[in-house]
Coordinates of C-alpha atoms in Angstrom, one line a residue:
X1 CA 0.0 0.0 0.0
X2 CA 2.5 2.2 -0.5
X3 CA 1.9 6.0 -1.7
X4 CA 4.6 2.8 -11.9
X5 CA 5.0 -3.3 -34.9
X6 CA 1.6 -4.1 -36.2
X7 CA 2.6 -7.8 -37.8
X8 CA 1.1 -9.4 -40.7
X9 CA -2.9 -10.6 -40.2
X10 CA -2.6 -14.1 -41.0
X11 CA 0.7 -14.9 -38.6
X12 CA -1.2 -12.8 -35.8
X13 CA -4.3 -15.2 -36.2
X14 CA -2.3 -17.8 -36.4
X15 CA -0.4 -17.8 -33.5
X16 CA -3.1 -16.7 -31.7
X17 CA -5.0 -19.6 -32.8
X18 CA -2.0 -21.6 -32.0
X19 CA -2.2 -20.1 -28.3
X20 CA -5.8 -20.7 -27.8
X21 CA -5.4 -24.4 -28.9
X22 CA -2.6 -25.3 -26.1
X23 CA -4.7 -23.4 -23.8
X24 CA -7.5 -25.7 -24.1
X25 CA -5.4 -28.4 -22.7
X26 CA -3.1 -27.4 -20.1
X27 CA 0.0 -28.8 -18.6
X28 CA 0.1 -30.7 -15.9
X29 CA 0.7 -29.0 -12.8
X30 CA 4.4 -28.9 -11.8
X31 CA 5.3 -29.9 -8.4
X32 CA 4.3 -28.0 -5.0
X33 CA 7.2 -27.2 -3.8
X34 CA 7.1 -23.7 -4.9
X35 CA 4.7 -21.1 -6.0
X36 CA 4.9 -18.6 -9.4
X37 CA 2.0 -15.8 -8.5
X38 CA 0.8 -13.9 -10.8
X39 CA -0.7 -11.1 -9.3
X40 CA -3.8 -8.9 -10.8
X41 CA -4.3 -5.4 -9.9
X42 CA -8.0 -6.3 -10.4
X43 CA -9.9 -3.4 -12.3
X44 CA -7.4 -3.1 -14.8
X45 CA -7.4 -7.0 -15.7
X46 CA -10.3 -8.2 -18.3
X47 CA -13.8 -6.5 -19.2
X48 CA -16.5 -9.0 -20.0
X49 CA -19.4 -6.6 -20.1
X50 CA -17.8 -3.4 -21.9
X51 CA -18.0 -1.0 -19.0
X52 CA -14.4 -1.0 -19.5
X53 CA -13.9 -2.2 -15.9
X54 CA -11.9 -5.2 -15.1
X55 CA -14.4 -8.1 -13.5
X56 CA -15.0 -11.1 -12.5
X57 CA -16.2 -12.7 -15.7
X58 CA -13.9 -11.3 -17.8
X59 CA -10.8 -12.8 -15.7
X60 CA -12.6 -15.8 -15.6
X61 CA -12.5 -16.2 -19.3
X62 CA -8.5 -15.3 -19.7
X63 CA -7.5 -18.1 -17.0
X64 CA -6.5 -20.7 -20.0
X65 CA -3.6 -17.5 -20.5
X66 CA -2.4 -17.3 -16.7
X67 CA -2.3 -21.0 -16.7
X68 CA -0.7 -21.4 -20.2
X69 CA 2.3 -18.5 -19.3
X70 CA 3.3 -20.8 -15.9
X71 CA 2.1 -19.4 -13.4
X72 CA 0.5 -21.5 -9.9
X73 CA -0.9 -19.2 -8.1
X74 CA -2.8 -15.6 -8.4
X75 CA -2.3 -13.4 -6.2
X76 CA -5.8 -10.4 -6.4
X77 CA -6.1 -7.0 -5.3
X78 CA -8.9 -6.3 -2.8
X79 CA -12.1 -7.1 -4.4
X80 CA -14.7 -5.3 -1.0
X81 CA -16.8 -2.3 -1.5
X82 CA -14.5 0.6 -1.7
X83 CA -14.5 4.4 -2.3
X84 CA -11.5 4.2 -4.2
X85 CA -10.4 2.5 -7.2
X86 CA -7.4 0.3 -5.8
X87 CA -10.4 -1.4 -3.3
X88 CA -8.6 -0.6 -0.2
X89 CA -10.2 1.5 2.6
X90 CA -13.3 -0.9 2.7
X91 CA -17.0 0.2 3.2
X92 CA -18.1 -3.2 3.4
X93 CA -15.9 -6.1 4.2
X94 CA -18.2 -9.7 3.1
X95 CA -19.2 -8.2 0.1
X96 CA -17.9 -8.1 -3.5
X97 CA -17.8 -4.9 -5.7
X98 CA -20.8 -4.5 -7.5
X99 CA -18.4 -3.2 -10.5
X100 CA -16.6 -7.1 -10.5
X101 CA -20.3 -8.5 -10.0
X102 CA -22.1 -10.9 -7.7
X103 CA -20.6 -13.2 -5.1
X104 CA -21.8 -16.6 -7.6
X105 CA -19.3 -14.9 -9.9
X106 CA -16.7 -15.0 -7.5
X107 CA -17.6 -18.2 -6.4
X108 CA -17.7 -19.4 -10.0
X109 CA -14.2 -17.9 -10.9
X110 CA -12.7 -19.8 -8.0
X111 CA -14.0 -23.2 -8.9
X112 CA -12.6 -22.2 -12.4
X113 CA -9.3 -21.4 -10.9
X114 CA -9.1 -24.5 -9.2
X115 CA -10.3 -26.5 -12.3
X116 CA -7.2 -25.1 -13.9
X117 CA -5.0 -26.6 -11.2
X118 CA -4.4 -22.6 -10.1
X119 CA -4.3 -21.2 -6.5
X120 CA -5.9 -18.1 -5.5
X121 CA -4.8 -15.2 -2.7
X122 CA -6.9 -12.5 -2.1
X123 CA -5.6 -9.1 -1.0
X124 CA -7.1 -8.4 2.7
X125 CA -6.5 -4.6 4.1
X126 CA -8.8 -4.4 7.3
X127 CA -6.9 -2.7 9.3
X128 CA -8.7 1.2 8.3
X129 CA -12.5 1.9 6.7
X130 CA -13.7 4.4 4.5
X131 CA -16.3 6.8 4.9
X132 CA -19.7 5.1 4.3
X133 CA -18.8 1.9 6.1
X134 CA -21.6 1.2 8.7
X135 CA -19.3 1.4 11.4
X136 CA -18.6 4.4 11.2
X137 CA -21.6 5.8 9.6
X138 CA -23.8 4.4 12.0
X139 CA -21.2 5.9 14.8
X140 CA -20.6 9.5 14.4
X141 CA -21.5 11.2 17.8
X142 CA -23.0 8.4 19.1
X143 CA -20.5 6.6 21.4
X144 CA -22.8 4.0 22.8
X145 CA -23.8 2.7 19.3
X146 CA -23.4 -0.4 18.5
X147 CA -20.3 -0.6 16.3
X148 CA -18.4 2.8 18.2
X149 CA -16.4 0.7 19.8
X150 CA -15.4 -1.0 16.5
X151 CA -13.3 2.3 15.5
X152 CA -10.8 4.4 17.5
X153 CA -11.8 7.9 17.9
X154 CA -10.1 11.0 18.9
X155 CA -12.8 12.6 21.4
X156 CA -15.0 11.0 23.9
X157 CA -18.0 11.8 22.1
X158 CA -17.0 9.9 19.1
X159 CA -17.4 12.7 16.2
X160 CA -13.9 12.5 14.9
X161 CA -12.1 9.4 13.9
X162 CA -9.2 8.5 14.3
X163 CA -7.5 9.1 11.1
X164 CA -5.6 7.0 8.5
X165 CA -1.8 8.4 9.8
X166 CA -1.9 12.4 10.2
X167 CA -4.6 13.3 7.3
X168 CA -8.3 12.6 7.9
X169 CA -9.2 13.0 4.5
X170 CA -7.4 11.2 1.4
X171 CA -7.8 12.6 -2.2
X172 CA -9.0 10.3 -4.9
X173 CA -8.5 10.3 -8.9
X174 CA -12.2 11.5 -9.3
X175 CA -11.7 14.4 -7.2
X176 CA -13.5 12.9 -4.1
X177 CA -12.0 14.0 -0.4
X178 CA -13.0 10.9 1.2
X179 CA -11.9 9.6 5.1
X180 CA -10.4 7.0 6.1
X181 CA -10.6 6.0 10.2
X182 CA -8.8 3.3 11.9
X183 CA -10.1 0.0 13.2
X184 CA -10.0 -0.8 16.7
X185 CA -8.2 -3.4 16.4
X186 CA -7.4 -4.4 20.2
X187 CA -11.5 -4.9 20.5
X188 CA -12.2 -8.6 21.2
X189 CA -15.8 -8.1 19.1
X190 CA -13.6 -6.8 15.9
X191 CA -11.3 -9.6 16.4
X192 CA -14.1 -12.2 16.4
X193 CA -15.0 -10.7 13.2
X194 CA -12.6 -10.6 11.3
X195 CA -11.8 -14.3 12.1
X196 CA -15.0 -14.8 11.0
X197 CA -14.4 -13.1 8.1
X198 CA -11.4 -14.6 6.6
X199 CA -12.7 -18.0 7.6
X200 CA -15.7 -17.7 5.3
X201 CA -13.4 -16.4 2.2
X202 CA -11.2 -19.6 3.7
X203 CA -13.4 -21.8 3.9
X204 CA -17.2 -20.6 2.7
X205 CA -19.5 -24.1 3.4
X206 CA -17.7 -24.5 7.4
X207 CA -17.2 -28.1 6.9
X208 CA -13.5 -27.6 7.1
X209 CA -13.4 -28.6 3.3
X210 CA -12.4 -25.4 1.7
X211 CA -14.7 -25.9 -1.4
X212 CA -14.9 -22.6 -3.0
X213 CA -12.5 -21.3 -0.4
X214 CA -9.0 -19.3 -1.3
X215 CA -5.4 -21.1 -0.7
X216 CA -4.2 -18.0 1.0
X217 CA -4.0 -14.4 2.1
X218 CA -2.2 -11.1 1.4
X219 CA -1.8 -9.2 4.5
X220 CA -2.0 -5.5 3.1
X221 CA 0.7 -3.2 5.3
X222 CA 0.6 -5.7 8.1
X223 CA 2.6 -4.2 11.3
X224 CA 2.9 -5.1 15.1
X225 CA 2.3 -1.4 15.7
X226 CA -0.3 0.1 13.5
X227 CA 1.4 3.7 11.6
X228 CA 3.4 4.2 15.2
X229 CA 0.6 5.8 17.1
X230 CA 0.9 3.5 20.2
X231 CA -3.2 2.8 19.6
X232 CA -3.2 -0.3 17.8
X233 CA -0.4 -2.3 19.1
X234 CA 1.6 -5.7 19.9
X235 CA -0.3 -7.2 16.7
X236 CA 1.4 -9.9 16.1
X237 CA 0.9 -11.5 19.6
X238 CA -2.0 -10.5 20.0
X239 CA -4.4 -9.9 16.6
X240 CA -2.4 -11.8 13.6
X241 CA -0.9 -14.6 15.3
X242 CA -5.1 -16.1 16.9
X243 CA -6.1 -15.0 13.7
X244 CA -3.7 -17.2 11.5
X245 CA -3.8 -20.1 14.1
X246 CA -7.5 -19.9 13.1
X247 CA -6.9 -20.1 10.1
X248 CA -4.9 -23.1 10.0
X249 CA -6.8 -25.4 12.7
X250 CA -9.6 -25.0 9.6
X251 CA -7.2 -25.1 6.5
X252 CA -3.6 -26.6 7.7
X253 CA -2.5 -25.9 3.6
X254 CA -3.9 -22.3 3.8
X255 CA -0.7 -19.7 3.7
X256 CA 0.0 -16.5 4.7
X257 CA 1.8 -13.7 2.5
X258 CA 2.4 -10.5 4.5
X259 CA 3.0 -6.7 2.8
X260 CA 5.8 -5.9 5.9
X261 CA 5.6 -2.6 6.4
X262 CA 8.9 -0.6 5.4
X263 CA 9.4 -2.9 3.1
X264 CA 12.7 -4.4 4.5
X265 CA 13.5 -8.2 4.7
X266 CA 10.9 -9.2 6.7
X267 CA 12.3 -11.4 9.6
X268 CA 9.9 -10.2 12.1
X269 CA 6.8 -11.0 10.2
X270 CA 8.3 -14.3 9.0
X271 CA 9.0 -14.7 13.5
X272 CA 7.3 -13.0 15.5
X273 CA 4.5 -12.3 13.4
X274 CA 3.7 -16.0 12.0
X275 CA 3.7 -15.0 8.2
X276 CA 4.5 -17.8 5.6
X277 CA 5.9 -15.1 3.2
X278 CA 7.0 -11.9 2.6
X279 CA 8.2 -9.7 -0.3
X280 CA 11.7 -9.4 -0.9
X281 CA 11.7 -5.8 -1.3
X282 CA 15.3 -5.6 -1.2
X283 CA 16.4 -8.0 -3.5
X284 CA 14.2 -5.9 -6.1
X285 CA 16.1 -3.2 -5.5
X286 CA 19.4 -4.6 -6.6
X287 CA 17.7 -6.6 -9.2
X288 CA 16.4 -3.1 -10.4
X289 CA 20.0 -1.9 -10.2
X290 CA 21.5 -4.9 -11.9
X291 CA 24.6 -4.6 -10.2
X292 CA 26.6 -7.9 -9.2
X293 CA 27.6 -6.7 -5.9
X294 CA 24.6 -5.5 -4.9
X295 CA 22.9 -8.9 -6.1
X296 CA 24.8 -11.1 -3.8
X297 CA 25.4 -9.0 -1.0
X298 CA 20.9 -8.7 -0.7
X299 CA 21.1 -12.6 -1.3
X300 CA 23.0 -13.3 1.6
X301 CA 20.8 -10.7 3.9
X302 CA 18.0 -12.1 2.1
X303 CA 18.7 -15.7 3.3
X304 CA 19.7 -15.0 6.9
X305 CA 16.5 -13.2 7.3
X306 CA 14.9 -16.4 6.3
X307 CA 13.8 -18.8 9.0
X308 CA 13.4 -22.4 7.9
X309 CA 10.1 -23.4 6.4
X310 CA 9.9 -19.7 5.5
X311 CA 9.8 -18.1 1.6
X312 CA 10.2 -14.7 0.6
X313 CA 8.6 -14.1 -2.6
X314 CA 10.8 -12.7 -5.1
X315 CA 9.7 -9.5 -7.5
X316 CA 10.1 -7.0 -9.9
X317 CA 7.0 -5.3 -10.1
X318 CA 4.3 -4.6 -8.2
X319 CA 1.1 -2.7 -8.1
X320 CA 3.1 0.1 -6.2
X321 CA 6.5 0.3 -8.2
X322 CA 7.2 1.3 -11.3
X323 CA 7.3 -1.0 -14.1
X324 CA 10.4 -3.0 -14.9
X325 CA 10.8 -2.3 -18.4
X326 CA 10.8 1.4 -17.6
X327 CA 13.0 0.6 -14.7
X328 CA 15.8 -0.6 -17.3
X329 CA 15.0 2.0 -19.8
X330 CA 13.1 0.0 -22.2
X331 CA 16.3 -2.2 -23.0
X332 CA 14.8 -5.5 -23.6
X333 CA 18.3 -7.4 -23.2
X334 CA 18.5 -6.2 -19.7
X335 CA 14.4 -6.6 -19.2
X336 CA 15.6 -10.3 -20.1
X337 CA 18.3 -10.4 -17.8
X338 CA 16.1 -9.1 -14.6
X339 CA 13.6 -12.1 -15.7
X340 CA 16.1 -14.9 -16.0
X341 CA 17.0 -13.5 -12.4
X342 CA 14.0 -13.3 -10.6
X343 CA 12.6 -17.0 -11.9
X344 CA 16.1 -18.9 -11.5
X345 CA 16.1 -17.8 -7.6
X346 CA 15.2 -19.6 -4.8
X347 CA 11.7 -18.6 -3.5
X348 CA 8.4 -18.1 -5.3
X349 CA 8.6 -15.6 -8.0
X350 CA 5.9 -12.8 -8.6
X351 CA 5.1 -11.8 -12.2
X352 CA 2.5 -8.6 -12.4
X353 CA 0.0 -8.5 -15.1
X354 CA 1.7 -7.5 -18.1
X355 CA 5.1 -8.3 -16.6
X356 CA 5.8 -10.9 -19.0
X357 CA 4.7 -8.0 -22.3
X358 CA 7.3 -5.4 -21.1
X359 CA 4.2 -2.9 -20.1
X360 CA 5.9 0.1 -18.8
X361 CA 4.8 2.8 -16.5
X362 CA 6.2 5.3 -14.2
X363 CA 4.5 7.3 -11.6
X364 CA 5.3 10.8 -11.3
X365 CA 8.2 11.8 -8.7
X366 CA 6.7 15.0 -8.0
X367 CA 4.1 14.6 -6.1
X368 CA 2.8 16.7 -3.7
X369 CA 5.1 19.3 -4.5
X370 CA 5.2 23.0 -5.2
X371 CA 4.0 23.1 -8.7
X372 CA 3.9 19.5 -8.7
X373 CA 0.6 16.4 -8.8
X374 CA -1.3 16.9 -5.9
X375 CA -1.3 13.8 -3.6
X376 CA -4.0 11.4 -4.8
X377 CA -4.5 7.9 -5.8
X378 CA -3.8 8.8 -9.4
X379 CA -0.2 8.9 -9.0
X380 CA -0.5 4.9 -9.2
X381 CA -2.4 4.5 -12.1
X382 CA 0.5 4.6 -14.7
X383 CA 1.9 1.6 -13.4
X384 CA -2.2 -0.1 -13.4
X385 CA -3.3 0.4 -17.1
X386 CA -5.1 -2.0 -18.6
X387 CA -3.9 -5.2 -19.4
X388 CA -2.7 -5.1 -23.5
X389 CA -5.1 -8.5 -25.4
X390 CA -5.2 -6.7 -28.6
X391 CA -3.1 -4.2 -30.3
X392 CA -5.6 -2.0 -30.2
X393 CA -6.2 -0.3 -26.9
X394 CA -9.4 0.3 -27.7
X395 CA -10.5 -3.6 -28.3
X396 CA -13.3 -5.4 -26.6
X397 CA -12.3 -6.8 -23.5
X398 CA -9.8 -3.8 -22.9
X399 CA -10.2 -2.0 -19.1
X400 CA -9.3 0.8 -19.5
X401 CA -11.6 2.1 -16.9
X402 CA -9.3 5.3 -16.7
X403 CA -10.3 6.9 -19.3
X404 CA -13.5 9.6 -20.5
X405 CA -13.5 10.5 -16.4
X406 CA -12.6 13.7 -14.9
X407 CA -9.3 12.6 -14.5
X408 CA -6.8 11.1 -17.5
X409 CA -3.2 10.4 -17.1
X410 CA -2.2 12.4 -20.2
X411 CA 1.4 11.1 -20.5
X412 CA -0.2 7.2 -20.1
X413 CA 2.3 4.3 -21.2
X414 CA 0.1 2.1 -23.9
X415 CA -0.8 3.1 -27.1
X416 CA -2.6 1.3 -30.0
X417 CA 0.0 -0.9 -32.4
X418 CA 3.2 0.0 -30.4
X419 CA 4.4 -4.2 -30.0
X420 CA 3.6 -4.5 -26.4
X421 CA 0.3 -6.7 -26.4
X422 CA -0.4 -10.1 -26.2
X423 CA -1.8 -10.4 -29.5
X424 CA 1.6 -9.2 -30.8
X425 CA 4.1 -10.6 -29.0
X426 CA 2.6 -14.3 -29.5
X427 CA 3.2 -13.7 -33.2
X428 CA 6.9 -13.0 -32.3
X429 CA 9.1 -16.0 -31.7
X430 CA 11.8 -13.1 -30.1
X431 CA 9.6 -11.7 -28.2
X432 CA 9.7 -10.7 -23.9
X433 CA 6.5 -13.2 -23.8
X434 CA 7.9 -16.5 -25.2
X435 CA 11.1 -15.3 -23.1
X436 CA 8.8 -15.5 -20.1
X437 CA 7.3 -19.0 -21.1
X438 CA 10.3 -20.5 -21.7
X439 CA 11.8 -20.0 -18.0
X440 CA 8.8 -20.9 -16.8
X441 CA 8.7 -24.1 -18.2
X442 CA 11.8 -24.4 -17.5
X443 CA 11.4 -23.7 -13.9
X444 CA 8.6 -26.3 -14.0
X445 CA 10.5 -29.0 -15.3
X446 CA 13.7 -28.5 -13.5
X447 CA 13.0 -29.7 -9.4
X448 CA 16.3 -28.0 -8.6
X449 CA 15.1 -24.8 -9.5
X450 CA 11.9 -25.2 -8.5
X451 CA 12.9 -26.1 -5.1
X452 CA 16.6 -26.7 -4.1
X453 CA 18.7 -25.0 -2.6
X454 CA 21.2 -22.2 -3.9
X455 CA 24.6 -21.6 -4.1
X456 CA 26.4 -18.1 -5.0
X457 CA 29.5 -18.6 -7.6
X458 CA 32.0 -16.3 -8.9
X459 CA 31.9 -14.2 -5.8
X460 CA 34.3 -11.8 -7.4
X461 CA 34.4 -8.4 -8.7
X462 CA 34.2 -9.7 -12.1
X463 CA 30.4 -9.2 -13.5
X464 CA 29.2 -12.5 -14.2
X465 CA 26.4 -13.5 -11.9
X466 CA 26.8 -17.2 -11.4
X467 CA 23.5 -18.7 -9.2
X468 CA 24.3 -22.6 -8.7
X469 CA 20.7 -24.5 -8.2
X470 CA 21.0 -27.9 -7.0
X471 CA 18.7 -31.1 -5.5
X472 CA 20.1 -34.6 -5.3
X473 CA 22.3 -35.0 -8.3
X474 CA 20.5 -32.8 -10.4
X475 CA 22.3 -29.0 -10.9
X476 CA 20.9 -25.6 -13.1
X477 CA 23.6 -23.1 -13.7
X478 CA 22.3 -19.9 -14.3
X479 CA 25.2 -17.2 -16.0
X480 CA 24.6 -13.1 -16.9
X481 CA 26.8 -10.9 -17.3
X482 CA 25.7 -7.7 -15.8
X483 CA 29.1 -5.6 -16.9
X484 CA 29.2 -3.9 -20.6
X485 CA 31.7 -5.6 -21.9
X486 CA 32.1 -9.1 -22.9
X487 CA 33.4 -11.5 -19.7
X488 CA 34.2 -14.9 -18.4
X489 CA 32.5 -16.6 -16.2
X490 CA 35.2 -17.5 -13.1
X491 CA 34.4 -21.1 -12.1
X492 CA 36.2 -23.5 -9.8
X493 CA 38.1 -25.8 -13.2
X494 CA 36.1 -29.0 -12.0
X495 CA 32.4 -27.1 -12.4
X496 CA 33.5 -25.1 -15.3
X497 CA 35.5 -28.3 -17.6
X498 CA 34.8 -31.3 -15.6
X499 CA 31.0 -31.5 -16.0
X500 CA 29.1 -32.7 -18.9
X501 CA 27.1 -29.5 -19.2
X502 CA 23.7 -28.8 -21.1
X503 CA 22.3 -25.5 -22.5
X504 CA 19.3 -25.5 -21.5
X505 CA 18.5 -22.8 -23.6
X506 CA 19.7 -24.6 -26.7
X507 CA 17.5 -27.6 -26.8
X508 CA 20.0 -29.7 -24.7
X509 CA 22.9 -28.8 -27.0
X510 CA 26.1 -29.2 -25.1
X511 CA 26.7 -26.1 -23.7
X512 CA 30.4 -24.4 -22.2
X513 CA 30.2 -22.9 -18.2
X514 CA 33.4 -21.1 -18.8
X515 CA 32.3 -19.9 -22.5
X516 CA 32.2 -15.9 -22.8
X517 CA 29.3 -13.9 -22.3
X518 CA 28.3 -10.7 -24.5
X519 CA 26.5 -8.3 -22.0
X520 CA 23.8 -8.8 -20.6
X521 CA 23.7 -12.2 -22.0
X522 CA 22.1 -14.8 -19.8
X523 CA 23.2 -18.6 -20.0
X524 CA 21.4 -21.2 -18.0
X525 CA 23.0 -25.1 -18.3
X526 CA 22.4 -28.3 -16.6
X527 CA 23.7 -31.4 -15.3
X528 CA 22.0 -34.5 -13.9
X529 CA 25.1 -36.1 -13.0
X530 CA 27.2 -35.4 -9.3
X531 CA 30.1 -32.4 -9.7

């Protein structure tokens, strides 16, 4: 929650054809032992109705494509009642968008996903609501209603909220001042509720089964101490850790992904705070960066901060950052690079809608500024544009719910016909998409990637990244060079000559772990014999 060529008709159809006819089969699923999300800033997604609004339906219809790219599991932002766009800042909590439809479509889309062998998370931010939400509504001046102790409040006579940090009122992208107040979250009622809650989304029939139920949860800015104030405190003792034990006497499989708040490594959410998961903010730093040193070094501190049995989820994007192609400056060798990266590592990669096209998207720097954006949600939406089907932007089943409202992000990143769409990039053997497959698959079919452990090579100050996967007998070897000039690889002799190596981007070809590397070139070979 923190405030980024048109081709020939007949090989378009064709491949697109091609697409839709592997999708109708998929692949069996690859092994549990790690996740690939695929995470879905919601509105922006698929449009089944022509409202332009990303919903239910429509991503219903378009799970054949997550499936198809490699991806397990997706990850959904907040679907509740909201004020705002993004779905955060609830005014009802058990309760779907009318915008995304009804709760049998949500339903429906989850037996879907499951069909398809796919996991789904749903984005849960409960710790604020929004004006309009019952409990506060219903509240105002009134400190013996029912809900007023639901809230925290800055007078005894309950008229003023407690406010989302310092501001009581947040600006959205329609112009609307709209408040945000803080949950009482230390209120034994609230935390019955929102047990409650999660345990229907968990688990909607009670009967332990899970039918219809999600696989897991996002915890939206989770902290122990809620913004600082000293009013919502020792959280994970006392509010997340019940509510996750819950949880998990009901659905023992059901995991926990926590947004840590500040965005650092994570340890005490993966702790003291009883997480599954966290981001691995860091590590998408340097990855951003594409520096060697930096790489390593955040892989060590990313690994000690790492409890057993824990997983930090590994990204480039995300519904808050700016977009990785416009990270790298629209170089696709090093947008290539950042990818082979991030799905080589150990822990379960993140790939964010559009990801996998090159969408790019920056949000404006000067925000809030003298002479600059004022602060609003908007700022985000240049890194949540609709998700590109067609070439053209303006093609049924496009969301571009941004547009033809009071407010439009002039300077927006997709345009009509400019190679970054699905229906493009299948057509292109070379293109970021089919990059994206192909480690995927590869991921899949490779246990050692998928879930053995890692081993840093080369730790020199030459600038070949070398990123040693191994289970049992079996070893992936995954080279870059991240300098600008050409460079060696600098292996121990027996890795780099002694083993009958693979390229495994070569159609098994025999492949050289000492060979030179052009920049930016990434090399990935394997072994199933013992070094």
């Amino acid at each position: 929650m923190k405030p980024t060529r048109l081709l020939a008709a007949l090989a378009t159809l064709f491949a697109l054809a091609t697409l839709s006819a592997r999708a109708a089969t998929p692949p069996p699923a690859p092994p549990a032992t790690s996740q690939v999300f695929y995470q879905i800033f919601f509105r922006s997604f698929r449009d089944s109705n022509g409202d332009r609004i990303g919903d239910l339906k429509g991503l219903t219809s378009r799970l054949d494509y997550i499936r198809q790219l490699g991806a397990t599991t997706i990850l959904l932002t907040p679907l509740q009642p909201s004020p705002y766009y993004h779905n955060y800042f609830a005014n009802a909590f058990k309760a779907i968008d009318p915008a995304y439809g009804t709760l049998d479509d949500y339903f429906a889309f989850i037996r879907a996903a499951h069909a398809q062998g796919l996991k789904v998370y749903l984005d849960e931010e409960f710790q604020y609501v929004a004006e309009g939400h019952p409990w506060w509504r219903d509240s105002i001046c009134k400190p013996h209603a029912k809900y007023a102790g639901y809230l925290l409040w800055k007078d005894k006579q309950h008229c003023v909220a407690e406010p989302f940090l310092d501001k009581p009122k947040w600006l959205g992208y329609d112009g609307r001042d709209i408040g945000i107040a803080m949950v009482n979250l230390e209120n034994p009622a609230v935390r019955a509720y929102f047990r409650d809650l999660l345990l229907y989304w968990a688990d909607p029939h009670g009967d332990g089964s899970g039918r219809d139920g999600v696989d897991g949860f996002r915890i939206d800015h989770m902290m122990d101490d809620l913004d600082h104030k000293g009013l919502d405190k020792n959280l994970f003792q006392g509010f997340w850790a019940p509510l996750f034990r819950a949880l998990k006497a009901r659905r023992p499989a059901l995991r926990i992904l926590a947004e840590q708040a500040g965005w650092g490594y994570g340890r005490k959410w993966l702790s003291a705070g009883h997480v599954d998961m966290v981001f691995a903010f860091p590590l998408r730093g340097a990855l951003v960066s594409l520096d060697k040193r930096q790489i390593v070094d955040t892989l060590r501190a990313t690994a000690a901060a790492t409890p057993p049995g824990k997983t930090q989820v590994i990204l480039l994007e995300n519904h808050d950052v700016d977009r990785y192609m416009s990270e790298v400056h629209d170089d696709p060798a090093k947008a290539r690079a950042g990818a082979a990266i991030e799905l080589m590592l150990k822990g379960d990669p993140l790939i964010y809608y559009g990801q996998e096209l090159g969408m790019r998207g920056v949000q404006p720097k000067n925000v809030g500024k003298s002479g600059g954006i004022p602060l609003t949600d908007a700022v985000g939406i240049p890194v949540r544009e609709a998700f590109r089907w067609r070439a053209d932007l303006e093609a049924a089943g496009s969301a571009t719910w941004y547009r033809g409202g009071q407010w439009f992000w002039k300077d927006r990143y997709n345009r009509s016909h400019d190679g970054v769409s699905l229906q493009e990039e299948t057509a292109r053997p070379d293109s970021l998409y089919h990059w994206y497959a192909r480690l995927l698959a590869l991921r899949h079919a490779r246990p050692e990637i998928d879930g053995g452990r890692q081993r840093i090579l080369c730790d020199d100050d030459s600038a070949v990244l070398c990123i040693l996967r191994e289970q049992g007998e079996r070893r992936t070897l995954l080279l870059v060079n991240l300098g600008k000039t050409a460079a060696r690889p600098r292996l121990d002799a027996k890795l780099a000559a002694g083993t009958a190596w693979t390229d495994l981007l070569d159609d098994g070809e025999p492949g050289a772990a000492d060979g030179t590397l052009q920049p930016m070139q990434v090399r990935i070979l394997g072994t199933s014999s013992p070094l």
